[in-house]
Coordinates of C-alpha atoms in Angstrom, one line a residue:
X1 CA 111.2 112.8 97.8
X2 CA 111.6 109.7 95.7
X3 CA 110.8 110.2 92.1
X4 CA 108.2 107.3 92.2
X5 CA 106.3 109.1 95.0
X6 CA 106.6 112.4 93.1
X7 CA 105.1 110.7 90.0
X8 CA 102.1 109.5 91.9
X9 CA 101.7 113.0 93.4
X10 CA 101.8 114.7 90.1
X11 CA 99.4 112.3 88.3
X12 CA 96.8 112.5 91.2
X13 CA 97.1 116.3 91.3
X14 CA 96.4 116.3 87.6
X15 CA 93.2 114.4 88.1
X16 CA 94.0 110.7 87.6
X17 CA 92.1 108.7 90.2
X18 CA 92.0 105.3 88.5
X19 CA 94.8 103.0 87.5
X20 CA 95.1 99.5 86.1
X21 CA 98.2 97.4 86.4
X22 CA 100.0 94.1 86.2
X23 CA 102.7 94.9 88.8
X24 CA 106.3 94.8 87.9
X25 CA 109.6 95.0 89.8
X26 CA 110.7 97.9 87.7
X27 CA 108.2 100.3 89.3
X28 CA 107.9 99.1 92.9
X29 CA 108.4 102.6 94.3
X30 CA 105.4 103.8 92.2
X31 CA 103.3 100.9 93.5
X32 CA 104.2 101.8 97.1
X33 CA 103.3 105.4 96.6
X34 CA 99.9 104.4 95.2
X35 CA 99.4 102.1 98.2
X36 CA 100.0 105.1 100.4
X37 CA 97.6 107.2 98.4
X38 CA 94.7 104.8 98.2
X39 CA 92.4 107.5 99.2
X40 CA 93.3 109.5 96.0
X41 CA 93.8 106.7 93.4
X42 CA 92.1 103.4 93.0
X43 CA 94.4 100.7 91.6
X44 CA 93.0 97.6 89.9
X45 CA 95.4 94.7 89.5
X46 CA 94.3 92.9 86.3
X47 CA 95.1 89.4 85.0
X48 CA 96.8 90.5 81.7
X49 CA 98.1 93.9 80.5
X50 CA 95.8 93.9 77.6
X51 CA 92.9 93.8 80.0
X52 CA 94.4 96.8 81.8
X53 CA 94.7 99.0 78.8
X54 CA 91.2 98.0 77.5
X55 CA 89.8 98.8 80.9
X56 CA 91.4 102.2 80.7
X57 CA 89.9 102.6 77.2
X58 CA 86.4 101.9 78.7
X59 CA 87.1 104.4 81.5
X60 CA 88.3 107.2 79.2
X61 CA 85.6 106.6 76.7
X62 CA 82.9 107.6 79.3
X63 CA 84.8 110.3 81.3
X64 CA 86.8 112.1 78.7
X65 CA 89.8 111.9 81.0
X66 CA 92.6 109.3 81.2
X67 CA 93.1 106.4 83.5
X68 CA 96.7 105.3 84.0
X69 CA 98.0 101.9 83.0
X70 CA 101.2 100.7 84.7
X71 CA 103.0 97.8 83.0
X72 CA 106.5 96.4 82.6
X73 CA 108.6 96.7 79.5
X74 CA 108.7 94.2 76.6
X75 CA 106.1 91.5 77.0
X76 CA 104.0 93.6 79.4
X77 CA 104.0 96.7 77.2
X78 CA 103.3 94.8 74.0
X79 CA 100.5 92.9 75.6
X80 CA 99.0 96.3 76.5
X81 CA 99.4 97.7 73.0
X82 CA 95.9 96.4 72.0
X83 CA 94.2 99.0 74.3
X84 CA 96.7 101.7 73.2
X85 CA 95.8 101.1 69.6
X86 CA 92.1 101.1 70.3
X87 CA 92.4 104.3 72.3
X88 CA 94.3 106.0 69.4
X89 CA 91.7 105.0 66.8
X90 CA 88.8 105.9 69.1
X91 CA 90.3 109.3 70.2
X92 CA 90.2 108.3 73.9
X93 CA 92.6 109.7 76.5
X94 CA 94.9 107.2 78.2
X95 CA 98.4 107.3 79.8
X96 CA 100.5 104.2 79.9
X97 CA 103.5 104.1 82.1
X98 CA 106.1 101.5 81.2
X99 CA 108.6 100.2 83.8
X100 CA 111.9 99.9 81.9
X101 CA 115.4 98.7 82.4
X102 CA 117.9 100.7 84.4
X103 CA 119.0 103.8 82.5
X104 CA 122.6 102.7 81.9
X105 CA 121.3 99.5 80.2
X106 CA 119.0 101.3 77.7
X107 CA 119.9 100.4 74.1
X108 CA 122.0 97.3 75.1
X109 CA 119.2 94.7 74.4
X110 CA 118.8 94.2 78.2
X111 CA 116.4 91.7 79.7
X112 CA 112.9 92.2 78.1
X113 CA 114.0 95.5 76.6
X114 CA 112.3 97.1 73.5
X115 CA 112.6 100.5 71.9
X116 CA 109.3 102.0 73.1
X117 CA 109.4 105.0 70.8
X118 CA 109.7 102.9 67.7
X119 CA 107.2 100.3 69.0
X120 CA 104.4 102.7 70.0
X121 CA 104.9 105.9 67.8
X122 CA 102.2 104.8 65.4
X123 CA 99.6 104.2 68.1
X124 CA 100.2 107.0 70.5
X125 CA 100.1 110.8 70.4
X126 CA 103.6 110.8 72.0
X127 CA 106.1 108.5 73.6
X128 CA 108.1 110.2 76.4
X129 CA 111.5 108.7 77.2
X130 CA 113.1 110.7 80.1
X131 CA 116.9 111.1 80.6
X132 CA 116.6 112.0 84.3
X133 CA 114.2 111.3 87.2
X134 CA 113.2 115.0 87.2
X135 CA 112.3 114.8 83.5
X136 CA 110.2 111.7 84.1
X137 CA 108.0 113.7 86.5
X138 CA 107.6 116.6 84.2
X139 CA 106.9 114.3 81.3
X140 CA 104.2 112.5 83.3
X141 CA 102.4 115.8 83.8
X142 CA 102.8 116.7 80.1
X143 CA 101.5 113.3 79.1
X144 CA 98.3 113.7 81.0
X145 CA 97.6 117.2 79.5
X146 CA 98.5 116.0 76.0
X147 CA 96.1 113.0 76.2
X148 CA 93.2 115.3 76.6
X149 CA 94.3 118.2 74.3
X150 CA 92.3 118.8 71.2
X151 CA 91.9 115.3 69.6
X152 CA 92.3 113.1 72.7
X153 CA 94.4 109.9 72.6
X154 CA 96.9 107.7 74.4
X155 CA 100.4 108.8 75.5
X156 CA 103.3 106.6 76.7
X157 CA 105.7 107.5 79.5
X158 CA 108.8 105.3 80.0
X159 CA 110.1 104.8 83.6
X160 CA 113.7 103.5 83.9
X161 CA 113.9 101.3 86.9
X162 CA 116.6 103.3 88.7
X163 CA 114.6 106.5 88.5
X164 CA 111.8 105.3 90.7
X165 CA 113.7 105.5 94.0
X166 CA 116.0 108.4 93.0
X167 CA 115.8 111.3 95.4
X168 CA 114.7 114.6 93.7
X169 CA 113.6 118.1 94.6
X170 CA 109.9 118.2 93.8
X171 CA 107.2 120.8 93.5
X172 CA 103.9 120.4 91.5
X173 CA 104.3 123.6 89.6
X174 CA 101.5 125.5 87.9
X175 CA 98.6 123.9 86.2
X176 CA 98.1 124.0 82.5
X177 CA 94.6 124.3 81.0
X178 CA 93.6 122.1 78.2
X179 CA 93.0 123.9 74.9
X180 CA 90.1 123.6 72.6
X181 CA 90.2 124.9 69.1
X182 CA 87.6 127.6 68.9
X183 CA 86.3 129.7 66.0
X184 CA 89.1 132.3 65.6
X185 CA 89.1 134.8 62.7
X186 CA 90.5 132.3 60.1
X187 CA 88.1 129.6 61.2
X188 CA 85.2 132.1 61.2
X189 CA 86.0 132.8 57.5
X190 CA 85.9 129.0 56.8
X191 CA 82.6 128.7 58.6
X192 CA 81.1 131.7 56.7
X193 CA 81.9 130.2 53.3
X194 CA 80.5 126.9 54.6
X195 CA 77.2 128.6 55.7
X196 CA 76.6 130.1 52.3
X197 CA 76.8 126.7 50.7
X198 CA 74.6 125.1 53.4
X199 CA 71.9 127.7 52.9
X200 CA 71.5 126.6 49.3
X201 CA 71.1 122.9 50.3
X202 CA 67.7 121.2 50.1
X203 CA 68.8 117.8 51.2
X204 CA 71.6 118.2 53.8
X205 CA 73.0 115.2 55.7
X206 CA 75.2 115.0 58.8
X207 CA 77.6 112.2 59.7
X208 CA 78.7 112.5 63.3
X209 CA 81.6 110.7 64.9
X210 CA 83.6 110.1 68.0
X211 CA 84.4 113.8 68.8
X212 CA 80.7 114.7 68.8
X213 CA 79.8 112.2 71.6
X214 CA 80.7 114.3 74.6
X215 CA 77.9 116.2 76.1
X216 CA 78.8 119.7 74.8
X217 CA 79.4 118.4 71.3
X218 CA 76.2 116.3 71.4
X219 CA 74.1 119.3 72.4
X220 CA 75.6 121.5 69.7
X221 CA 75.0 118.7 67.2
X222 CA 71.3 118.4 68.0
X223 CA 70.8 122.2 67.8
X224 CA 72.6 122.2 64.4
X225 CA 70.6 119.3 63.1
X226 CA 67.4 120.9 64.2
X227 CA 68.2 124.2 62.6
X228 CA 69.1 122.5 59.4
X229 CA 66.4 119.8 59.6
X230 CA 69.1 117.4 58.5
X231 CA 69.2 113.6 59.1
X232 CA 72.1 112.4 61.2
X233 CA 74.0 109.2 60.5
X234 CA 76.2 107.9 63.3
X235 CA 79.7 107.0 62.4
X236 CA 80.8 103.4 63.1
X237 CA 80.2 102.6 66.8
X238 CA 79.1 106.2 67.6
X239 CA 75.3 105.4 67.9
X240 CA 75.0 107.4 71.2
X241 CA 75.9 110.6 69.4
X242 CA 72.2 111.5 69.3
X243 CA 69.1 110.0 70.9
X244 CA 68.1 107.2 68.5
X245 CA 64.4 108.0 69.0
X246 CA 65.0 111.6 68.0
X247 CA 63.5 112.6 64.6
X248 CA 66.9 113.5 63.2
X249 CA 68.5 110.1 63.8
X250 CA 68.9 108.1 60.6
X251 CA 70.9 105.1 61.7
X252 CA 74.4 103.8 62.1
X253 CA 77.0 103.3 59.4
X254 CA 77.7 99.6 60.0
X255 CA 80.1 97.2 58.3
X256 CA 77.2 96.2 56.1
X257 CA 75.9 98.8 53.7
X258 CA 72.1 99.5 54.0
X259 CA 70.0 100.4 51.0
X260 CA 68.0 103.2 52.6
X261 CA 71.3 104.8 53.8
X262 CA 72.9 104.3 50.4
X263 CA 69.9 106.2 48.9
X264 CA 70.2 108.9 51.6
X265 CA 73.8 109.5 50.8
X266 CA 73.3 109.4 47.1
X267 CA 70.5 112.0 47.2
X268 CA 72.1 114.4 49.7
X269 CA 73.3 117.6 48.1
X270 CA 75.5 118.6 51.0
X271 CA 77.1 116.4 53.6
X272 CA 78.6 117.7 56.9
X273 CA 81.1 115.3 58.6
X274 CA 81.3 116.3 62.3
X275 CA 84.0 115.0 64.6
X276 CA 84.7 111.8 62.7
X277 CA 88.1 110.7 61.5
X278 CA 86.2 108.8 58.7
X279 CA 87.5 105.4 59.5
X280 CA 87.4 102.7 56.9
X281 CA 84.0 101.4 57.8
X282 CA 82.3 104.8 58.2
X283 CA 83.8 106.0 54.9
X284 CA 83.3 102.7 53.0
X285 CA 87.1 102.7 52.6
X286 CA 87.0 106.3 51.5
X287 CA 84.6 105.9 48.7
X288 CA 81.5 107.3 50.4
X289 CA 82.1 110.9 49.7
X290 CA 84.2 110.7 46.5
X291 CA 81.7 112.6 44.3
X292 CA 79.8 114.7 46.9
X293 CA 79.9 118.3 48.1
X294 CA 80.9 118.1 51.7
X295 CA 82.4 119.7 54.7
X296 CA 84.7 118.3 57.5
X297 CA 84.9 119.6 61.0
X298 CA 87.7 118.1 63.2
X299 CA 90.3 119.3 65.7
X300 CA 93.1 117.3 64.1
X301 CA 94.6 118.8 61.0
X302 CA 96.2 115.5 60.1
X303 CA 92.7 114.0 59.8
X304 CA 91.5 116.9 57.7
X305 CA 94.5 116.6 55.4
X306 CA 93.7 113.0 54.5
X307 CA 90.5 114.1 52.6
X308 CA 89.5 116.5 49.9
X309 CA 86.4 118.2 51.6
X310 CA 85.3 121.4 50.0
X311 CA 85.2 123.0 53.4
X312 CA 87.7 122.1 56.2
X313 CA 87.2 123.5 59.7
X314 CA 89.8 123.0 62.3
X315 CA 87.7 123.5 65.4
X316 CA 86.0 121.7 68.3
X317 CA 82.6 120.3 67.4
X318 CA 80.9 122.4 70.0
X319 CA 82.4 125.7 68.9
X320 CA 82.1 125.2 65.2
X321 CA 78.5 123.9 65.3
X322 CA 77.4 126.7 67.6
X323 CA 78.9 129.3 65.3
X324 CA 77.2 127.7 62.2
X325 CA 73.8 127.2 63.9
X326 CA 73.6 130.9 64.8
X327 CA 74.0 131.8 61.1
X328 CA 71.6 129.4 59.5
X329 CA 68.2 130.3 58.2
X330 CA 65.0 128.6 59.5
X331 CA 64.1 125.1 58.3
X332 CA 62.7 124.5 54.8
X333 CA 59.6 122.4 54.4
X334 CA 61.2 120.0 51.9
X335 CA 64.2 119.6 54.2
X336 CA 61.9 118.6 57.1
X337 CA 60.2 116.0 55.0
X338 CA 63.6 114.6 53.9
X339 CA 64.6 114.3 57.5
X340 CA 61.4 112.6 58.6
X341 CA 61.5 110.1 55.8
X342 CA 65.1 109.2 56.8
X343 CA 64.1 108.6 60.5
X344 CA 61.1 106.6 59.5
X345 CA 63.3 104.4 57.4
X346 CA 65.6 103.8 60.4
X347 CA 62.7 102.9 62.6
X348 CA 61.4 100.3 60.2
X349 CA 64.9 98.9 59.6
X350 CA 65.5 98.6 63.4
X351 CA 62.2 96.9 64.2
X352 CA 62.8 93.7 66.2
X353 CA 61.9 90.5 64.5
X354 CA 62.3 92.0 61.1
X355 CA 65.2 89.8 60.0
X356 CA 64.6 86.0 59.8
X357 CA 66.6 83.6 62.0
X358 CA 67.4 79.9 61.8
X359 CA 67.8 79.1 65.4
X360 CA 65.8 79.3 68.7
X361 CA 67.5 82.6 69.7
X362 CA 66.6 85.9 68.0
X363 CA 69.2 88.5 69.0
X364 CA 67.1 91.3 67.6
X365 CA 64.4 90.6 70.2
X366 CA 67.1 90.1 72.9
X367 CA 68.5 93.5 72.0
X368 CA 65.0 95.1 72.1
X369 CA 64.0 93.5 75.4
X370 CA 67.3 94.7 76.9
X371 CA 66.4 98.3 75.9
X372 CA 63.1 98.0 77.6
X373 CA 64.5 96.6 80.8
X374 CA 67.4 99.1 81.1
X375 CA 67.4 102.8 82.2
X376 CA 68.3 105.3 79.6
X377 CA 71.7 105.9 81.0
X378 CA 72.7 102.2 81.1
X379 CA 76.1 101.6 79.3
X380 CA 76.1 99.0 76.6
X381 CA 79.5 97.7 75.4
X382 CA 80.0 95.5 72.3
X383 CA 83.1 93.6 71.6
X384 CA 84.6 92.9 68.2
X385 CA 82.7 90.2 66.3
X386 CA 79.8 89.7 63.9
X387 CA 77.2 89.1 66.7
X388 CA 77.6 92.8 67.6
X389 CA 75.8 93.8 64.4
X390 CA 72.6 92.5 65.9
X391 CA 73.0 94.8 68.9
X392 CA 74.0 97.7 66.7
X393 CA 71.0 97.3 64.5
X394 CA 68.3 96.6 67.1
X395 CA 69.3 98.3 70.4
X396 CA 68.4 102.0 70.5
X397 CA 70.7 104.3 72.4
X398 CA 69.2 107.3 74.2
X399 CA 71.5 109.1 76.6
X400 CA 75.0 110.5 75.9
X401 CA 78.1 108.3 76.5
X402 CA 76.2 105.1 76.8
X403 CA 77.9 103.1 74.0
X404 CA 81.2 101.4 74.7
X405 CA 83.6 99.3 72.6
X406 CA 86.2 100.0 70.0
X407 CA 85.9 101.0 66.3
X408 CA 89.3 99.4 65.9
X409 CA 87.6 96.0 66.0
X410 CA 89.7 94.8 68.9
X411 CA 88.3 91.5 70.1
X412 CA 88.4 91.1 73.8
X413 CA 87.5 94.8 74.5
X414 CA 84.2 94.2 76.2
X415 CA 84.9 92.4 79.5
X416 CA 87.7 94.7 80.6
X417 CA 86.1 97.7 79.0
X418 CA 83.0 97.1 81.2
X419 CA 85.2 97.2 84.3
X420 CA 86.6 100.5 83.2
X421 CA 83.1 101.8 82.3
X422 CA 81.7 100.8 85.7
X423 CA 84.5 102.6 87.5
X424 CA 84.0 105.6 85.3
X425 CA 80.2 105.9 86.0
X426 CA 80.4 104.9 89.7
X427 CA 76.7 105.7 90.1
X428 CA 75.0 102.3 90.1
X429 CA 73.8 102.4 86.6
X430 CA 73.9 99.0 84.8
X431 CA 77.0 98.3 82.6
X432 CA 76.3 95.5 80.1
X433 CA 79.0 93.9 78.0
X434 CA 78.0 91.9 75.0
X435 CA 80.8 89.7 73.6
X436 CA 81.1 86.7 71.4
X437 CA 82.6 83.4 72.4
X438 CA 85.8 84.4 70.6
X439 CA 86.1 87.8 72.4
X440 CA 85.3 86.4 75.8
X441 CA 88.1 83.8 75.4
X442 CA 90.6 86.5 74.8
X443 CA 90.1 88.6 77.9
X444 CA 87.3 86.7 79.9
X445 CA 89.7 86.1 82.8
X446 CA 89.1 89.7 83.8
X447 CA 85.7 88.6 85.0
X448 CA 87.7 87.3 88.0
X449 CA 89.0 90.8 88.5
X450 CA 85.4 92.1 88.6
X451 CA 84.5 89.5 91.1
X452 CA 87.6 90.3 93.3
X453 CA 86.9 94.0 93.2
X454 CA 83.1 93.6 93.4
X455 CA 82.4 95.5 90.2
X456 CA 78.9 94.5 89.2
X457 CA 79.2 94.2 85.5
X458 CA 76.9 92.0 83.5
X459 CA 78.6 89.9 80.7
X460 CA 76.5 88.5 77.9
X461 CA 78.4 85.8 75.9
X462 CA 76.8 85.3 72.5
X463 CA 78.2 81.9 71.6
X464 CA 77.9 80.5 68.1
X465 CA 81.0 78.4 68.2
X466 CA 82.5 80.0 65.1
X467 CA 84.6 83.0 64.0
X468 CA 81.4 84.5 62.4
X469 CA 82.7 87.2 60.1
X470 CA 85.5 85.1 58.8
X471 CA 83.6 81.9 58.2
X472 CA 80.9 83.9 56.4
X473 CA 83.4 85.2 53.9
X474 CA 85.2 81.9 53.7
X475 CA 82.2 79.9 52.8
X476 CA 80.9 82.5 50.3
X477 CA 84.3 82.4 48.5
X478 CA 85.4 78.8 48.8
X479 CA 82.1 76.8 49.2
X480 CA 79.9 75.6 52.0
X481 CA 82.0 72.6 52.8
X482 CA 85.3 74.4 53.1
X483 CA 85.3 75.9 56.6
X484 CA 88.9 75.9 57.8
X485 CA 90.3 77.2 61.1
X486 CA 87.0 79.0 61.7
X487 CA 84.9 76.4 63.6
X488 CA 85.8 76.4 67.3
X489 CA 84.8 74.2 70.2
X490 CA 83.4 76.5 72.9
X491 CA 84.1 75.6 76.5
X492 CA 81.4 75.4 79.2
X493 CA 81.0 79.2 79.9
X494 CA 78.7 78.4 82.8
X495 CA 81.4 76.5 84.6
X496 CA 84.0 79.2 83.8
X497 CA 81.8 81.9 85.3
X498 CA 81.1 79.7 88.4
X499 CA 84.9 79.1 88.7
X500 CA 85.5 82.8 88.7
X501 CA 82.8 83.3 91.4
X502 CA 80.2 85.1 89.2
X503 CA 76.5 84.4 89.1
X504 CA 75.5 82.7 85.8
X505 CA 72.5 81.9 83.6
X506 CA 72.2 80.0 80.3
X507 CA 69.9 81.0 77.6
X508 CA 69.1 78.7 74.7
X509 CA 65.8 80.3 73.4
X510 CA 64.5 83.8 73.1
X511 CA 61.6 82.9 75.5
X512 CA 64.0 82.4 78.4
X513 CA 66.1 85.6 77.9
X514 CA 64.0 88.2 79.6
X515 CA 63.7 86.3 82.9
X516 CA 67.4 85.5 83.0
X517 CA 68.4 89.1 82.1
X518 CA 66.1 90.5 84.8
X519 CA 67.6 88.2 87.4
X520 CA 71.1 89.1 86.4
X521 CA 70.3 92.8 86.7
X522 CA 68.9 92.2 90.1
X523 CA 72.0 90.3 91.2
X524 CA 74.2 92.5 93.4
X525 CA 77.5 91.6 91.8
X526 CA 79.2 90.4 88.5
X527 CA 77.1 88.1 86.4
X528 CA 77.3 86.2 83.1
X529 CA 74.6 85.1 80.7
X530 CA 75.6 82.4 78.2
X531 CA 73.5 82.7 75.1
X532 CA 73.7 79.8 72.7
X533 CA 72.7 80.8 69.2
X534 CA 72.7 79.3 65.7
X535 CA 76.0 79.8 63.7
X536 CA 73.9 80.4 60.6
X537 CA 72.6 83.6 62.3
X538 CA 75.9 85.4 61.9
X539 CA 74.6 89.0 61.3
X540 CA 71.3 90.6 60.4
X541 CA 72.2 91.4 56.8
X542 CA 72.2 89.7 53.4
X543 CA 75.1 89.0 51.1
X544 CA 76.1 92.5 50.3
X545 CA 79.7 93.3 50.2
X546 CA 81.1 94.4 53.6
X547 CA 82.4 98.0 53.9
X548 CA 85.9 96.6 54.6

């Protein structure tokens, strides 16, 4: 069997059923094998490699298993690095296969050659560079397993051009089960010390992150929060970690600090960080917990070693929280009141219309009306950009794995991410991508991919014609008349959508949103809504210092 065919056999046997690619001559045998296995793997040809990797990010974020990305070396691989970096920071499984130069040309600065191990080692769990065709196949299988093992993340496999059509002896071999870090004897001791401290807490607080979002972790989190009667703050862009209407939910740690959350953190006497790597926004650049008694649960020891938590537990969210919950006492009355006050503060803070706007479009009402129109399991993706803070503040997430986008701040993630999310759900639920004019201009061409593949995503372009976050800081620091390189000239997004073949609506006032959104949802295919809003309405926060 040719090694290219064997590679496709091994990845489909391992559960990969979706792949994204910009095709390259260096992996033609692999493409042919995927063509012959179209009943086992769906291959989406995207317009740019970054769109492919971000689509795979959106797929893995919802499924907890990797999609494959096939790209060429050099320009192709570096284009795709944006999705690789996002997947690494968001702990999302993804496997990127890179078609390389012929094996005898490696290291000789051949056409489009780069050193993949050096290039990608800081944004991938591993970079596999095989020395034989047989090794390429075994490495492909290992890469898939590694991408889902413990803390998930992206893995890169290099495919030298001459390996693809090399004849090899091939057998699939035995399957390896993914491991989860459970509560072994050592971890049990860590948890027992942890429980003693928790029992003495009157004002406990939970910060829950990316590894708590999967269904098992989410269920264990809710049971733990209920037994403890503790408020739950969602780490940055992890709002679906718990039903936002649940009495334990206390809001989202956004780029902008919020007074009631600052008070909550200041008054907490014990903080439990669950499944969060404590990114710079969530941790307020690592100042949030500097003087607190706190515990950290995470599967990655490298993450735990970065911080000085009093209690460190290397375990999966589900196993650690289940163990802890079974050993806690019943709720205390004062703790219940503490939890209820926190949730009430969140409800007041997230009330639509509560933040003044200058223009004719109020994104808080748009977010709230979207929630009312959508089923609980609809997927909402937000791109990088300041407009997203309106959605984060005023849209309430209910069901698990319904928030997409990247905590890395990668602009351009929403449109391709929505394609990946739609393929991941594959059950007819709405997938909505909110993006700014800047983010859409980076990867909006993938809307044409959605049209070609009949993937019915709905794209909401929030257009204020500026780089919002940047111009806000620029004008605050240098004066209102000194905008520079931050005011854009948006194209006609209606004509762009029509050119791609998508249905399209334009919204210039809050009053026309609900009807346009309803019609877009009813449309059986990809659609775009162009919202024109005032550049002064950058984000629903005051002039407080950003977290980063």
